[in-house]
XYZ file of C-alpha atoms in Angstrom:
135
model
C -24.447 -34.662 1.578
C -27.091 -36.684 0.166
C -27.895 -36.090 -3.660
C -30.934 -33.658 -3.358
C -28.228 -31.446 -1.705
C -25.388 -31.845 -4.231
C -27.423 -31.316 -7.510
C -28.587 -28.430 -5.627
C -25.365 -27.458 -5.120
C -24.371 -27.704 -8.394
C -27.468 -26.674 -10.243
C -26.996 -23.315 -8.850
C -23.167 -23.000 -9.522
C -24.292 -23.621 -13.049
C -27.703 -20.919 -12.372
C -24.472 -18.617 -11.401
C -22.651 -19.432 -13.954
C -25.022 -18.844 -17.091
C -26.038 -15.363 -14.875
C -22.728 -14.098 -14.812
C -21.598 -14.954 -18.349
C -23.415 -12.470 -20.329
C -22.969 -9.993 -17.484
C -19.338 -10.089 -17.535
C -18.709 -10.236 -21.436
C -21.007 -7.143 -21.159
C -18.499 -5.338 -18.167
C -15.931 -6.211 -20.313
C -16.871 -5.790 -24.044
C -19.297 -2.916 -23.364
C -21.763 -4.726 -25.198
C -23.842 -7.505 -25.593
C -22.234 -10.887 -27.078
C -23.408 -11.794 -30.315
C -25.567 -14.394 -30.813
C -22.857 -17.232 -32.178
C -20.325 -15.986 -30.113
C -18.509 -18.434 -28.369
C -19.908 -16.344 -25.119
C -23.358 -17.089 -26.123
C -22.559 -20.768 -26.767
C -20.985 -21.136 -23.111
C -23.947 -19.329 -21.513
C -26.290 -22.025 -23.535
C -24.467 -24.713 -22.329
C -24.439 -23.527 -18.527
C -28.277 -23.190 -18.940
C -29.265 -26.820 -20.155
C -26.664 -28.024 -17.842
C -28.766 -25.707 -14.793
C -32.063 -27.363 -16.708
C -30.866 -30.832 -16.567
C -29.232 -30.633 -12.671
C -32.726 -29.003 -11.917
C -34.352 -32.472 -13.382
C -31.640 -34.592 -11.464
C -32.111 -32.268 -8.383
C -36.116 -32.720 -8.496
C -35.487 -36.683 -8.777
C -33.267 -36.771 -5.843
C -35.021 -35.003 -3.424
C -38.683 -37.235 -3.836
C -37.373 -39.799 -1.424
C -36.422 -36.620 1.063
C -39.954 -35.435 1.020
C -40.744 -36.949 4.464
C -37.183 -36.331 5.979
C -37.863 -34.416 9.536
C -36.144 -30.702 7.245
C -38.803 -30.646 4.561
C -41.441 -31.142 6.580
C -40.580 -28.260 8.690
C -40.135 -26.174 6.101
C -43.117 -27.405 4.316
C -44.870 -25.321 1.169
C -42.925 -22.466 2.449
C -39.985 -24.353 0.281
C -41.668 -26.490 -1.922
C -43.673 -23.808 -3.639
C -40.790 -21.851 -4.648
C -39.087 -24.598 -5.695
C -41.714 -25.765 -8.032
C -42.170 -22.388 -9.522
C -38.624 -22.127 -9.772
C -38.265 -25.505 -11.772
C -41.191 -24.641 -14.343
C -40.015 -20.911 -14.517
C -36.493 -22.827 -15.639
C -37.738 -24.478 -18.803
C -39.715 -21.191 -19.640
C -35.993 -19.516 -19.636
C -34.889 -22.413 -21.697
C -37.656 -22.273 -24.304
C -36.973 -18.079 -24.079
C -33.495 -18.465 -24.773
C -33.533 -20.953 -27.769
C -35.453 -18.259 -29.105
C -32.950 -15.631 -28.654
C -30.589 -18.534 -30.661
C -32.230 -17.573 -33.895
C -30.408 -14.608 -35.899
C -33.048 -13.471 -37.794
C -35.493 -13.183 -34.555
C -38.468 -10.365 -34.883
C -38.712 -8.530 -31.790
C -35.484 -9.700 -30.281
C -35.663 -6.837 -27.207
C -38.731 -7.784 -26.045
C -37.903 -11.377 -26.129
C -34.526 -10.627 -24.431
C -36.779 -8.526 -22.173
C -38.639 -11.755 -20.854
C -35.394 -13.837 -20.773
C -33.763 -11.595 -18.186
C -37.751 -11.401 -15.903
C -37.495 -15.062 -16.069
C -33.582 -15.293 -15.345
C -34.190 -13.075 -12.103
C -37.657 -14.485 -11.452
C -35.173 -18.077 -11.127
C -33.108 -16.650 -9.225
C -35.314 -14.998 -6.520
C -37.337 -18.772 -6.233
C -34.575 -20.453 -5.900
C -33.270 -17.960 -3.180
C -36.747 -18.708 -1.217
C -37.044 -22.323 -1.835
C -32.953 -22.307 0.009
C -33.943 -19.814 2.954
C -36.866 -22.159 3.551
C -34.868 -25.372 3.854
C -31.994 -23.472 5.956
C -34.375 -21.924 8.160
C -36.473 -24.667 8.764
C -33.040 -26.687 9.529
């Protein structure tokens, strides 16, 4: 397994973990996590780790752009990957805004955070499926 594939799997695991942490907390605690809680800090660590793995994955994938699998997948795989990359960093920026306990318009910013998260999961899924179908 090459570094591009491995970093993609690890990045996907961090995305899944970052997504699952607040959902699992909400299901069991019946409320959202407090901004300063350990749950929120863990979510942030997983989110930053996902962003770091996105950078590693992108750098590792550049030499693979000439491989037959990537050429077969073409723009159908590359475009959602690029979109997911930029969405991930927008998501991190919005998430950093949510870290401020005195944030005004918190529900609006939180809604944007969730929309970006769902968009990331969708574009990453399209990217992976396009690569799998072309292989």
